Tab-separated table of C-alpha atoms and ligand atoms in Angstrom:
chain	number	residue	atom	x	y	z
S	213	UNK	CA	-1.950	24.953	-1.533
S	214	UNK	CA	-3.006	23.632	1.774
S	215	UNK	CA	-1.748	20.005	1.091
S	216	UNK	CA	1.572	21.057	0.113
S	217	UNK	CA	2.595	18.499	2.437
S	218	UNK	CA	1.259	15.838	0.372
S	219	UNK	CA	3.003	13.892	-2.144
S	220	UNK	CA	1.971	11.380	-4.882
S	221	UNK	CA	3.736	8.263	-4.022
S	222	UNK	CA	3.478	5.408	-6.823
S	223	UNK	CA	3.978	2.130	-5.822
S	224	UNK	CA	3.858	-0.878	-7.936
S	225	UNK	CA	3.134	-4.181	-6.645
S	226	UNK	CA	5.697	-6.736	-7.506
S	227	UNK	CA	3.042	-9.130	-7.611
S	228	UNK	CA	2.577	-8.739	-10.733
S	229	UNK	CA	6.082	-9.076	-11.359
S	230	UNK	CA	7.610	-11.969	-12.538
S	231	UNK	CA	8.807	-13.401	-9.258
S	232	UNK	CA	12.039	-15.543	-10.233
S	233	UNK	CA	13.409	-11.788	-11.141
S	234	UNK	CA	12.397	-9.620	-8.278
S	235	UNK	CA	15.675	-7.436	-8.779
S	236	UNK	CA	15.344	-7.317	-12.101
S	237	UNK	CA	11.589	-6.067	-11.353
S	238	UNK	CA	12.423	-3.899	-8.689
S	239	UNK	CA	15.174	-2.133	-10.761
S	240	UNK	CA	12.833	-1.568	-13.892
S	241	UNK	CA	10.351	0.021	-11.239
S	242	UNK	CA	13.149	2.320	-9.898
S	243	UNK	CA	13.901	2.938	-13.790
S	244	UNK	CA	10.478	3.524	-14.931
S	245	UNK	CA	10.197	6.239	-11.819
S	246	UNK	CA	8.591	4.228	-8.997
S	247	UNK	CA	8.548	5.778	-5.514
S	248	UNK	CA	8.058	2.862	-3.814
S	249	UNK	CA	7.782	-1.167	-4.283
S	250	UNK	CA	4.487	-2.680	-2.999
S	251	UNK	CA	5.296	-6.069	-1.529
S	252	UNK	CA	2.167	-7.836	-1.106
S	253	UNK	CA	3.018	-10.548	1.816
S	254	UNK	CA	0.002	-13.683	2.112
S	255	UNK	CA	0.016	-16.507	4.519
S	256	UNK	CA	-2.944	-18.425	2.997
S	257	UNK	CA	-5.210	-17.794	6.043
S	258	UNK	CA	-5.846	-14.295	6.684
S	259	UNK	CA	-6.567	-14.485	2.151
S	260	UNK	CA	-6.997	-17.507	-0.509
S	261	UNK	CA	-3.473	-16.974	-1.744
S	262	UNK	CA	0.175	-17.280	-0.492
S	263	UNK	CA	3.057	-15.461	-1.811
S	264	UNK	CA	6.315	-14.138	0.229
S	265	UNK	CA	7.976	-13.607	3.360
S	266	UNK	CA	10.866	-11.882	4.917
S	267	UNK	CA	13.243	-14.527	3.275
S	268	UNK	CA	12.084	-12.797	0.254
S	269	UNK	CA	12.094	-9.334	1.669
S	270	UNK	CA	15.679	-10.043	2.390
S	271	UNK	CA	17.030	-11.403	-0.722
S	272	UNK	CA	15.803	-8.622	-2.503
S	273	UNK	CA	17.386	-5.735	-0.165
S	274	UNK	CA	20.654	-6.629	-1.322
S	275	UNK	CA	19.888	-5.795	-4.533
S	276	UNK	CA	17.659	-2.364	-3.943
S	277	UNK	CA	17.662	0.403	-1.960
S	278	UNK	CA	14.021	1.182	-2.605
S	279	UNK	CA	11.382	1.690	-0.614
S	280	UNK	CA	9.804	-1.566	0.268
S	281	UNK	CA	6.199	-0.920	1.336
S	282	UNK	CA	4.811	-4.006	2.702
S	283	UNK	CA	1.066	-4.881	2.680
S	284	UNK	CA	0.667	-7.927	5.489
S	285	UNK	CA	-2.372	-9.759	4.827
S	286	UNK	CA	-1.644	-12.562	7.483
S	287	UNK	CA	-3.410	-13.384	10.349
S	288	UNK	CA	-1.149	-13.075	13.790
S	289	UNK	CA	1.525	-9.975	11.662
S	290	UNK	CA	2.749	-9.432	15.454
S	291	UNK	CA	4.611	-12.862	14.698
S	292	UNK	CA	6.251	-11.283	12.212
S	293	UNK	CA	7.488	-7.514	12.994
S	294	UNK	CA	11.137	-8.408	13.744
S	295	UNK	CA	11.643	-10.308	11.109
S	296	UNK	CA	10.111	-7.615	8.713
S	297	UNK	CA	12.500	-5.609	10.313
S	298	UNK	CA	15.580	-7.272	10.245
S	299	UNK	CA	15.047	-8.238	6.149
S	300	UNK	CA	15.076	-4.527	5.533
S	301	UNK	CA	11.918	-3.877	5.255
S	302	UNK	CA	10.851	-0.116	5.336
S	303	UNK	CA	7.010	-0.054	6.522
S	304	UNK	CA	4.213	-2.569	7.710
S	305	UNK	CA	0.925	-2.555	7.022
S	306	UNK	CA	-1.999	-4.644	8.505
S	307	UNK	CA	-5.435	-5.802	8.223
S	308	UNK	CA	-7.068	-4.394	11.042
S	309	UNK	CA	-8.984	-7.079	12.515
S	310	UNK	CA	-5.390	-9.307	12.258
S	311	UNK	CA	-4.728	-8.135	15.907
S	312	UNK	CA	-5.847	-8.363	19.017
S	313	UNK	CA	-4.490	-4.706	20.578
S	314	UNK	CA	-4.069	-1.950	17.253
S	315	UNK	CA	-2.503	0.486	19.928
S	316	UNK	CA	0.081	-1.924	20.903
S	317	UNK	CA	0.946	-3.402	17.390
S	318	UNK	CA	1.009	0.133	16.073
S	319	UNK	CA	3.656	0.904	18.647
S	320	UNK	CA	5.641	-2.163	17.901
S	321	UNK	CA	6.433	-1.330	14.566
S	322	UNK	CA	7.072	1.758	15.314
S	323	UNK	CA	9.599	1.495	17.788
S	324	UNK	CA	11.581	-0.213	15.082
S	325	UNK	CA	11.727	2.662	13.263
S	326	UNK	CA	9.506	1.175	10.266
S	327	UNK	CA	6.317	3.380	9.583
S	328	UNK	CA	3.304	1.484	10.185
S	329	UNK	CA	-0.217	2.001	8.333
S	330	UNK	CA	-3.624	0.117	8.661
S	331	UNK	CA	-5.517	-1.392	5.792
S	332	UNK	CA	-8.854	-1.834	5.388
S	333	UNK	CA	-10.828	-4.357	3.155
S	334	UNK	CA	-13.892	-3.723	1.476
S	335	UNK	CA	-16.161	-4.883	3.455
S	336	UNK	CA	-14.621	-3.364	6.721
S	337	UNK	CA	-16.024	-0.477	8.003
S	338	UNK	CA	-14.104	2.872	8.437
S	339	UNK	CA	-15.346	3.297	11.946
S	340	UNK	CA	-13.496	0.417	12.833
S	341	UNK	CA	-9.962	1.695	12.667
S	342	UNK	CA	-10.879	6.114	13.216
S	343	UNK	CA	-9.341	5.745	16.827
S	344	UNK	CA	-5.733	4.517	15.755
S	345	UNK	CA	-5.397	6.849	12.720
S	346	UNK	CA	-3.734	9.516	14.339
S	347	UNK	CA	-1.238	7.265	15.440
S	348	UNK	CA	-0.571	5.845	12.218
S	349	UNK	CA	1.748	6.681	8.935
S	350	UNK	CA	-1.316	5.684	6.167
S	351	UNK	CA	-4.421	4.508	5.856
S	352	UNK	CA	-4.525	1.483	3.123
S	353	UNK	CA	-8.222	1.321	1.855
S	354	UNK	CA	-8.693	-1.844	-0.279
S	355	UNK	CA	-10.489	-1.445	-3.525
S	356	UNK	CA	-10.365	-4.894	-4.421
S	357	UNK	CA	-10.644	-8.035	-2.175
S	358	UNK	CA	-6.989	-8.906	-1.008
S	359	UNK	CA	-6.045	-12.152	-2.325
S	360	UNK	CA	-5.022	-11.479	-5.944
S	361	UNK	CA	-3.962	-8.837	-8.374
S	362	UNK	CA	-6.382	-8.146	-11.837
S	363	UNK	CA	-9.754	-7.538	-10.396
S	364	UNK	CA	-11.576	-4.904	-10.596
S	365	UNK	CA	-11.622	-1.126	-9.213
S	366	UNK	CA	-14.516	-1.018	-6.839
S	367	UNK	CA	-15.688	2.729	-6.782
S	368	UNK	CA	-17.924	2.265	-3.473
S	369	UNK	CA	-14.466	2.582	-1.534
S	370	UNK	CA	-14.326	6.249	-2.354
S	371	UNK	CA	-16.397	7.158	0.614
S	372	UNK	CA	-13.680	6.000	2.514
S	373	UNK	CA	-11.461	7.665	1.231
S	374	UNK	CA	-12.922	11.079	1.092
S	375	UNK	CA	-13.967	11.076	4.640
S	376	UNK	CA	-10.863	10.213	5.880
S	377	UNK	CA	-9.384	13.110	3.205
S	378	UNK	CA	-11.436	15.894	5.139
S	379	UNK	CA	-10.522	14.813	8.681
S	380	UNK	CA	-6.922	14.496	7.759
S	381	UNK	CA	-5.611	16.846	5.149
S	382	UNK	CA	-2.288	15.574	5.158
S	383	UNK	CA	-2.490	11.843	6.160
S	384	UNK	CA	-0.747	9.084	3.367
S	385	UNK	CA	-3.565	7.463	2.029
S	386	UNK	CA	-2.984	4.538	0.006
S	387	UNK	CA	-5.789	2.407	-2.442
S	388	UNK	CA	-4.745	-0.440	-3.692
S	389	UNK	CA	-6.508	-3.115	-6.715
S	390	UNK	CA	-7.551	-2.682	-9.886
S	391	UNK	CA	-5.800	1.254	-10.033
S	392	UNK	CA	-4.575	2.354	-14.004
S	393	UNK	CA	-5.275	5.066	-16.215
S	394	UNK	CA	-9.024	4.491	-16.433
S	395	UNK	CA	-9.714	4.501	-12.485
S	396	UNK	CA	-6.950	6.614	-11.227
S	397	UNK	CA	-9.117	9.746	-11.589
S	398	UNK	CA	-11.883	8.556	-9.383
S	399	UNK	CA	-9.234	7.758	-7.121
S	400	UNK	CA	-7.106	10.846	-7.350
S	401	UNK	CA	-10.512	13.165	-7.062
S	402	UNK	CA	-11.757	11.332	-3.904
S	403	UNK	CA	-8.452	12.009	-1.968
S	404	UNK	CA	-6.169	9.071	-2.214
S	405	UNK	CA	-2.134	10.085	-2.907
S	406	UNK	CA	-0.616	6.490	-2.371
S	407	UNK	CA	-1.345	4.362	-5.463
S	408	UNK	CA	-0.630	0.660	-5.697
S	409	UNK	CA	-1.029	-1.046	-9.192
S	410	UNK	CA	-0.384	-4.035	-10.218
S	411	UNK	CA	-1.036	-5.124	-13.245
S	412	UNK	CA	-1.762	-1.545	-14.524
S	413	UNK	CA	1.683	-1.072	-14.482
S	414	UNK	CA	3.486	-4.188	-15.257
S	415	UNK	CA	1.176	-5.536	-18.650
S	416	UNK	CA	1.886	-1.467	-19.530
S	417	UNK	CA	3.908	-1.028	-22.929
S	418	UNK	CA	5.213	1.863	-21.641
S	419	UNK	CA	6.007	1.163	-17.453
S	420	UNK	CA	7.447	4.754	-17.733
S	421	UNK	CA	4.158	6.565	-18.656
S	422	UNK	CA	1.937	4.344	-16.646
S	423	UNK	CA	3.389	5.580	-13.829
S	424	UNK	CA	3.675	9.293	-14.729
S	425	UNK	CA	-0.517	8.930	-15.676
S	426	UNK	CA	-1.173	7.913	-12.294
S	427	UNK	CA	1.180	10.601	-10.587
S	428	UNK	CA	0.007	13.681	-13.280
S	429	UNK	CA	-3.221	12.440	-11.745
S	430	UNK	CA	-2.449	12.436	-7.845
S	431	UNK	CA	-0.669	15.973	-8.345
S	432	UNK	CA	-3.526	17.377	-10.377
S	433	UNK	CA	-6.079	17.006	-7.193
S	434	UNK	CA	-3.606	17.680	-4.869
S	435	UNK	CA	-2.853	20.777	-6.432
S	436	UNK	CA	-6.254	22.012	-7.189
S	437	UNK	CA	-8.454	20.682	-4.337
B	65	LIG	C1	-4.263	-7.661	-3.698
B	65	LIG	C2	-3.004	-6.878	-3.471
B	65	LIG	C3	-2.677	-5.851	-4.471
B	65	LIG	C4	-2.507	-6.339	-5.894
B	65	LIG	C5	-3.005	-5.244	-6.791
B	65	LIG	O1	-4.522	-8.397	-2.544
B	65	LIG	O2	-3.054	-6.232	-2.198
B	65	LIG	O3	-1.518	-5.110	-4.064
B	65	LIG	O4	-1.190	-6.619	-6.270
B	65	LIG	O5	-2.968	-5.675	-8.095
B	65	LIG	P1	-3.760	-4.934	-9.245
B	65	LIG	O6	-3.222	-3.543	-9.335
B	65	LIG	O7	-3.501	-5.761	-10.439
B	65	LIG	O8	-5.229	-4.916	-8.850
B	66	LIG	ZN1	-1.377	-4.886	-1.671
């Protein structure tokens, strides 16, 4: 019971929503049990794909008071902080090698009362961001190349995740691409008790149970590790 501090947070990623009816997608996440909605923010640059901004971020706090967890991958996210902020945005993650100073940005976010975490893409190493994770809400490791929802679970990311699991026993670690009821267990096992899916959870029958699969799963390693 030494993690009793941790808790399995499920957080589907609207982009696999149908975008024309975010609040209709965010409240059938918030039906179906979600703890938080994964907003997945691109600016074209930083990834081959561009989606939404704090316009967005804003339109859609007026119709949910959910959790808005929102995965930057932009080049330059300082730009953007206040903004975040001001939408109603409740947390900022970003790419590590997106800024110049990690410290600084980390304390920036922070001192707008938004919790801040760092991702890390696949081929990024852990070293990389080890001296700003005590400072930090969550870890992000990537298990697909950010750009696009529906690829596939890449299993070689576990390493990352179970090192960082024995150095921090309580710390928010979140994966995030290609997660559903076939990979969640690797996932679960190595340490990870964020979960972002995508289309796992949105081409789902049953958005309900695809969420409680990957949660049973979180809560059965937290529980018994
Ligand atoms: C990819 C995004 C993910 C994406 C995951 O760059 O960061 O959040 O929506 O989608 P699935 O779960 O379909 O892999
Ligand atoms: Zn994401």
């Amino acid at each position: 019971m030494k993690k009793m501090s941790l808790k399995a947070l499920i957080a589907p990623s609207l982009l696999s929503g149908d975008f024309a009816r975010l609040a209709e997608e965010a409240q059938a996440m918030k039906d179906a049990g979600a703890d938080w909605l994964h907003m997945d923010v691109m600016d074209g640059h930083f990834v081959p794909n561009l989606t939404i901004g704090p316009p967005v971020i804003q339109s859609l706090r007026k119709h949910t008071d959910m959790f808005m967890d929102c995965h930057l991958m932009v080049s330059q996210p300082e730009k953007w902080v206040d903004d975040f902020h001001k939408a109603g945005a409740s947390s900022i993650t970003f790419h590590i090698e997106t800024v110049e100073d990690p410290a600084e940005f980390i304390k920036k976010v922070k001192s707008t009362g938004m919790r801040v975490g760092i991702a890390l893409k696949p081929s990024t190493k852990l070293e990389t961001i080890l001296p700003y994770v005590k400072d930090v809400d969550m870890v992000l490791v990537m298990t697909v190349e950010p750009g696009f929802g529906g690829q596939e679970f890449m299993a070689d990311q576990m390493s990352k995740v179970r090192e960082l699991r024995a150095q921090y026993p309580t710390l928010d670690i979140e994966v995030d691409g290609g997660l559903n009821e076939k990979t969640i267990d690797t996932a679960a096992e190595a340490g990870a008790n964020v979960i972002v899916s995508g289309s796992g959870v949105f081409k789902a029958q049953d958005k309900k149970e695809a969420i409680e699969v990957l949660r049973r799963a979180v809560n059965k390693h937290i529980f018994t590790n």
